[in-house]
């Protein structure tokens, strides 16, 4: 299996955190199951080889996913299965890119996975047709042109909440809502309303998700302990840490950090 990330061009860096590629082998006899965890950002995804089915419910009912589409900011984990060789090209987006790209509030797309054609009509269909048969360099060029057209003409002046979202990500979910509102000269109510529109969630829930994400950075640290991870990530006690981790990943943190899981298998072969 191959997983790698690619830095975006400088002009898109305020909106795109990274491009990424995931490729692997699977078959009917040896399917690959992938688990996505809660995430404060969104992803534009293209299944250029193979297609995943989503597993839902206790009976693991299977629903075919899109060929290309958006995985909105999400507060819960999801599971997917593929039974053939696969290739995915992704664009990891700050959540506030969604309203600029698709003229929809981020909270309308949170925990949703609409197809690109459903969001962008013929324009999305054309992008899908360009990306699927291309090589990775061409994919980046096609997607960059699409994003530049949509984002760079509509983002100025940048709303203060964009910086607030980036600060929460940078500070790993430790910022206080009132302090952020004061920083950007907004009332708490106005800040929370704008924040939800551009991030997909309330500031409090968004900060919890980002704090959970920050803990995952220690996945490959052989010296990790649950207590150290909890306090280093801003949790007041281990019980809150365990509760959030189970809510956002479906795993007890001990299972996640010290065993190979559906959520971490692809990281074993990460390259840059």
CSV table of C-alpha atoms in Angstrom, one decimal:
chain,number,residue,atom,x,y,z
A,1,UNK,CA,0.0,0.0,0.0
A,2,UNK,CA,1.2,3.5,-0.8
A,3,UNK,CA,0.2,6.7,1.0
A,4,UNK,CA,1.8,10.1,0.3
A,5,UNK,CA,1.0,13.8,0.7
A,6,UNK,CA,1.9,16.6,-1.7
A,7,UNK,CA,2.1,20.3,-0.7
A,8,UNK,CA,-0.3,22.6,-2.6
A,9,UNK,CA,0.9,25.6,-4.6
A,10,UNK,CA,1.4,28.7,-2.5
A,11,UNK,CA,-1.6,30.5,-3.8
A,12,UNK,CA,-3.9,27.7,-2.6
A,13,UNK,CA,-2.2,27.2,0.8
A,14,UNK,CA,-4.8,29.3,2.6
A,15,UNK,CA,-7.5,26.9,1.5
A,16,UNK,CA,-5.7,23.6,0.8
A,17,UNK,CA,-3.7,21.8,3.5
A,18,UNK,CA,-2.4,19.1,1.2
A,19,UNK,CA,-3.0,16.9,-1.8
A,20,UNK,CA,-2.8,13.1,-1.1
A,21,UNK,CA,-2.7,9.8,-2.8
A,22,UNK,CA,-3.7,6.4,-1.5
A,23,UNK,CA,-3.2,3.2,-3.6
A,24,UNK,CA,-3.4,-0.4,-2.6
A,25,UNK,CA,-4.2,-4.0,-3.5
A,26,UNK,CA,-7.4,-5.8,-2.5
A,27,UNK,CA,-9.6,-8.6,-3.8
A,28,UNK,CA,-12.8,-10.5,-3.0
A,29,UNK,CA,-10.7,-12.9,-0.9
A,30,UNK,CA,-8.7,-10.2,0.8
A,31,UNK,CA,-10.7,-6.9,1.0
A,32,UNK,CA,-9.3,-3.7,2.4
A,33,UNK,CA,-11.3,-2.0,5.1
A,34,UNK,CA,-10.6,1.7,5.9
A,35,UNK,CA,-11.9,3.7,8.8
A,36,UNK,CA,-12.1,7.5,8.6
A,37,UNK,CA,-12.1,9.4,11.9
A,38,UNK,CA,-13.6,12.6,13.0
A,39,UNK,CA,-12.0,15.5,11.2
A,40,UNK,CA,-12.4,19.3,11.4
A,41,UNK,CA,-11.4,19.7,7.7
A,42,UNK,CA,-13.0,18.5,4.5
A,43,UNK,CA,-11.8,16.4,1.6
A,44,UNK,CA,-12.4,16.5,-2.2
A,45,UNK,CA,-12.0,12.9,-3.2
A,46,UNK,CA,-11.5,11.1,-6.6
A,47,UNK,CA,-11.7,7.3,-6.8
A,48,UNK,CA,-9.7,6.9,-10.0
A,49,UNK,CA,-9.3,3.1,-9.6
A,50,UNK,CA,-11.8,0.9,-7.8
A,51,UNK,CA,-14.6,2.2,-5.6
A,52,UNK,CA,-15.3,1.8,-1.9
A,53,UNK,CA,-18.6,0.8,-0.3
A,54,UNK,CA,-19.6,2.3,3.0
A,55,UNK,CA,-20.3,-0.2,5.8
A,56,UNK,CA,-23.2,0.9,8.1
A,57,UNK,CA,-25.2,-0.5,11.0
A,58,UNK,CA,-24.7,-3.6,13.0
A,59,UNK,CA,-25.3,-5.7,9.9
A,60,UNK,CA,-22.6,-3.8,8.0
A,61,UNK,CA,-25.0,-3.0,5.1
A,62,UNK,CA,-23.0,-1.8,2.1
A,63,UNK,CA,-23.7,1.4,0.1
A,64,UNK,CA,-21.7,2.4,-2.9
A,65,UNK,CA,-19.8,5.7,-2.5
A,66,UNK,CA,-19.4,8.3,-5.2
A,67,UNK,CA,-16.6,8.3,-7.9
A,68,UNK,CA,-15.8,11.8,-6.9
A,69,UNK,CA,-17.2,14.0,-4.2
A,70,UNK,CA,-16.8,15.8,-0.9
A,71,UNK,CA,-16.3,14.2,2.5
A,72,UNK,CA,-17.5,17.1,4.7
A,73,UNK,CA,-16.1,18.0,8.1
A,74,UNK,CA,-17.2,15.1,10.3
A,75,UNK,CA,-17.8,14.5,14.0
A,76,UNK,CA,-17.9,10.7,13.8
A,77,UNK,CA,-16.1,7.8,12.2
A,78,UNK,CA,-17.1,5.9,9.1
A,79,UNK,CA,-16.0,2.5,7.6
A,80,UNK,CA,-15.5,1.6,4.0
A,81,UNK,CA,-14.6,-1.6,2.1
A,82,UNK,CA,-13.1,-2.3,-1.3
A,83,UNK,CA,-12.6,-5.7,-3.0
A,84,UNK,CA,-10.4,-4.7,-5.9
A,85,UNK,CA,-7.2,-2.8,-6.4
A,86,UNK,CA,-7.8,0.9,-5.6
A,87,UNK,CA,-6.4,4.4,-6.1
A,88,UNK,CA,-7.7,7.6,-4.5
A,89,UNK,CA,-6.6,11.2,-5.1
A,90,UNK,CA,-7.6,13.6,-2.4
A,91,UNK,CA,-7.5,17.3,-1.6
A,92,UNK,CA,-7.5,18.1,2.1
A,93,UNK,CA,-9.4,21.4,2.5
A,94,UNK,CA,-9.9,23.9,5.3
A,95,UNK,CA,-13.7,23.8,6.0
A,96,UNK,CA,-14.3,27.4,5.1
A,97,UNK,CA,-13.4,26.5,1.5
A,98,UNK,CA,-16.7,24.7,1.1
A,99,UNK,CA,-19.0,27.8,1.1
A,100,UNK,CA,-16.7,29.4,-1.4
A,101,UNK,CA,-16.6,26.4,-3.7
A,102,UNK,CA,-20.2,25.2,-3.5
A,103,UNK,CA,-22.2,28.2,-2.2
A,104,UNK,CA,-23.4,26.1,0.7
A,105,UNK,CA,-22.7,26.6,4.5
A,106,UNK,CA,-20.1,24.1,5.8
A,107,UNK,CA,-22.6,22.9,8.4
A,108,UNK,CA,-24.9,21.7,5.6
A,109,UNK,CA,-22.1,19.5,4.4
A,110,UNK,CA,-20.8,18.3,7.8
A,111,UNK,CA,-21.1,14.6,8.2
A,112,UNK,CA,-22.3,14.3,4.6
A,113,UNK,CA,-20.7,12.8,1.4
A,114,UNK,CA,-22.3,14.3,-1.7
A,115,UNK,CA,-21.0,13.6,-5.2
A,116,UNK,CA,-19.1,16.4,-7.0
A,117,UNK,CA,-21.7,16.4,-9.8
A,118,UNK,CA,-24.5,17.0,-7.2
A,119,UNK,CA,-22.6,20.0,-5.8
A,120,UNK,CA,-21.2,21.5,-9.0
A,121,UNK,CA,-23.4,20.2,-11.8
A,122,UNK,CA,-21.7,20.0,-15.2
A,123,UNK,CA,-18.6,21.8,-14.0
A,124,UNK,CA,-18.1,19.0,-11.4
A,125,UNK,CA,-18.7,16.3,-14.0
A,126,UNK,CA,-16.1,17.8,-16.3
A,127,UNK,CA,-13.5,17.9,-13.6
A,128,UNK,CA,-14.2,14.3,-12.8
A,129,UNK,CA,-13.8,13.3,-16.4
A,130,UNK,CA,-10.4,15.2,-16.5
A,131,UNK,CA,-9.0,13.8,-13.3
A,132,UNK,CA,-9.9,10.1,-13.6
A,133,UNK,CA,-7.6,9.1,-16.6
A,134,UNK,CA,-4.8,11.5,-15.8
A,135,UNK,CA,-1.5,11.0,-14.0
A,136,UNK,CA,-0.9,12.7,-10.6
A,137,UNK,CA,0.8,15.8,-12.0
A,138,UNK,CA,-2.1,16.3,-14.4
A,139,UNK,CA,-4.6,15.7,-11.6
A,140,UNK,CA,-2.9,18.5,-9.6
A,141,UNK,CA,-3.0,20.8,-12.5
A,142,UNK,CA,-6.7,20.2,-13.3
A,143,UNK,CA,-7.8,20.4,-9.7
A,144,UNK,CA,-5.7,23.5,-9.1
A,145,UNK,CA,-7.3,25.3,-12.0
A,146,UNK,CA,-10.7,24.4,-10.7
A,147,UNK,CA,-9.9,25.6,-7.2
A,148,UNK,CA,-8.3,28.8,-8.3
A,149,UNK,CA,-11.3,29.8,-10.4
A,150,UNK,CA,-13.6,29.1,-7.5
A,151,UNK,CA,-11.6,30.3,-4.5
A,152,UNK,CA,-9.2,33.1,-5.4
A,153,UNK,CA,-11.9,35.3,-6.9
A,154,UNK,CA,-14.3,35.1,-3.9
A,155,UNK,CA,-12.1,35.0,-0.8
A,156,UNK,CA,-11.1,38.7,-0.4
A,157,UNK,CA,-11.5,40.3,2.0
A,158,UNK,CA,-11.0,37.2,4.2
A,159,UNK,CA,-13.6,37.0,7.0
A,160,UNK,CA,-12.0,37.0,10.5
A,161,UNK,CA,-13.4,33.6,11.2
A,162,UNK,CA,-11.1,32.0,8.7
A,163,UNK,CA,-8.1,33.0,10.9
A,164,UNK,CA,-10.0,31.8,13.9
A,165,UNK,CA,-10.4,28.4,12.4
A,166,UNK,CA,-6.7,28.2,11.4
A,167,UNK,CA,-5.7,29.3,14.9
A,168,UNK,CA,-7.8,26.5,16.5
A,169,UNK,CA,-6.1,24.0,14.2
A,170,UNK,CA,-2.6,25.5,14.9
A,171,UNK,CA,-3.2,25.6,18.7
A,172,UNK,CA,-4.6,22.0,18.7
A,173,UNK,CA,-8.1,23.0,19.9
A,174,UNK,CA,-7.0,24.8,23.1
A,175,UNK,CA,-8.4,28.3,22.3
A,176,UNK,CA,-11.3,29.6,24.3
A,177,UNK,CA,-14.4,30.7,22.4
A,178,UNK,CA,-14.8,34.1,24.3
A,179,UNK,CA,-11.1,34.9,23.7
A,180,UNK,CA,-11.4,34.2,20.0
A,181,UNK,CA,-14.5,36.3,19.7
A,182,UNK,CA,-12.7,39.2,21.4
A,183,UNK,CA,-9.7,38.8,19.3
A,184,UNK,CA,-11.8,39.2,16.1
A,185,UNK,CA,-14.0,42.0,17.6
A,186,UNK,CA,-17.2,39.9,17.4
A,187,UNK,CA,-19.9,39.2,20.0
A,188,UNK,CA,-19.9,35.6,21.2
A,189,UNK,CA,-23.2,34.9,19.5
A,190,UNK,CA,-22.1,36.5,16.2
A,191,UNK,CA,-18.8,34.6,16.3
A,192,UNK,CA,-20.5,31.3,17.0
A,193,UNK,CA,-23.0,31.8,14.2
A,194,UNK,CA,-20.2,32.7,11.7
A,195,UNK,CA,-18.0,29.9,12.9
A,196,UNK,CA,-20.6,27.2,12.4
A,197,UNK,CA,-21.3,28.6,8.9
A,198,UNK,CA,-17.7,28.3,7.8
A,199,UNK,CA,-16.4,25.3,9.9
A,200,UNK,CA,-19.5,23.0,10.0
A,201,UNK,CA,-19.7,22.9,13.8
A,202,UNK,CA,-20.0,25.0,16.9
A,203,UNK,CA,-16.6,26.4,18.2
A,204,UNK,CA,-16.8,24.0,21.2
A,205,UNK,CA,-17.4,20.9,19.2
A,206,UNK,CA,-14.9,21.9,16.5
A,207,UNK,CA,-12.2,22.4,19.2
A,208,UNK,CA,-12.9,19.0,20.6
A,209,UNK,CA,-12.5,17.4,17.2
A,210,UNK,CA,-9.2,19.3,16.5
A,211,UNK,CA,-7.9,18.3,20.0
A,212,UNK,CA,-8.7,14.7,19.2
A,213,UNK,CA,-6.9,15.0,15.9
A,214,UNK,CA,-3.8,16.4,17.6
A,215,UNK,CA,-3.5,13.3,19.7
A,216,UNK,CA,-3.2,11.2,16.6
A,217,UNK,CA,0.1,12.8,15.7
A,218,UNK,CA,1.7,10.6,18.4
A,219,UNK,CA,0.6,7.4,16.6
A,220,UNK,CA,4.2,6.4,15.8
A,221,UNK,CA,5.7,7.5,19.1
A,222,UNK,CA,7.0,4.4,20.8
A,223,UNK,CA,7.2,6.3,24.1
A,224,UNK,CA,3.5,7.2,24.2
A,225,UNK,CA,1.5,6.6,27.3
A,226,UNK,CA,-2.2,7.3,27.6
A,227,UNK,CA,-1.7,9.6,30.6
A,228,UNK,CA,1.1,11.6,28.8
A,229,UNK,CA,-1.0,11.9,25.6
A,230,UNK,CA,-4.0,13.1,27.5
A,231,UNK,CA,-2.3,15.9,29.4
A,232,UNK,CA,-0.1,16.9,26.5
A,233,UNK,CA,-3.2,17.3,24.4
A,234,UNK,CA,-5.0,19.5,26.9
A,235,UNK,CA,-7.3,17.0,28.4
A,236,UNK,CA,-8.0,17.6,32.1
A,237,UNK,CA,-8.1,13.9,32.9
A,238,UNK,CA,-7.8,10.5,31.2
A,239,UNK,CA,-11.5,9.8,31.4
A,240,UNK,CA,-12.4,12.8,29.1
A,241,UNK,CA,-9.6,11.7,26.8
A,242,UNK,CA,-10.9,8.2,26.5
A,243,UNK,CA,-14.5,9.4,26.1
A,244,UNK,CA,-13.6,11.7,23.2
A,245,UNK,CA,-11.4,9.2,21.6
A,246,UNK,CA,-14.1,6.5,21.6
A,247,UNK,CA,-16.7,9.1,20.3
A,248,UNK,CA,-14.6,10.3,17.4
A,249,UNK,CA,-12.8,7.1,16.4
A,250,UNK,CA,-14.8,4.1,17.7
A,251,UNK,CA,-11.6,2.9,19.5
A,252,UNK,CA,-10.3,2.9,23.0
A,253,UNK,CA,-7.0,4.9,22.7
A,254,UNK,CA,-5.0,1.9,23.9
A,255,UNK,CA,-6.3,-0.1,21.0
A,256,UNK,CA,-5.5,2.7,18.5
A,257,UNK,CA,-2.0,3.5,19.7
A,258,UNK,CA,-0.7,0.0,20.4
A,259,UNK,CA,-2.3,-2.2,17.8
A,260,UNK,CA,-2.7,-2.1,14.0
A,261,UNK,CA,-6.2,-0.8,13.2
A,262,UNK,CA,-8.4,-0.1,10.2
A,263,UNK,CA,-7.7,3.6,10.8
A,264,UNK,CA,-3.9,3.4,10.8
A,265,UNK,CA,-2.9,0.6,8.4
A,266,UNK,CA,-2.3,3.0,5.5
A,267,UNK,CA,0.1,5.1,7.7
A,268,UNK,CA,2.6,2.2,7.9
A,269,UNK,CA,3.6,2.9,4.3
A,270,UNK,CA,3.5,6.7,4.3
A,271,UNK,CA,6.0,8.4,2.1
A,272,UNK,CA,6.5,12.1,1.2
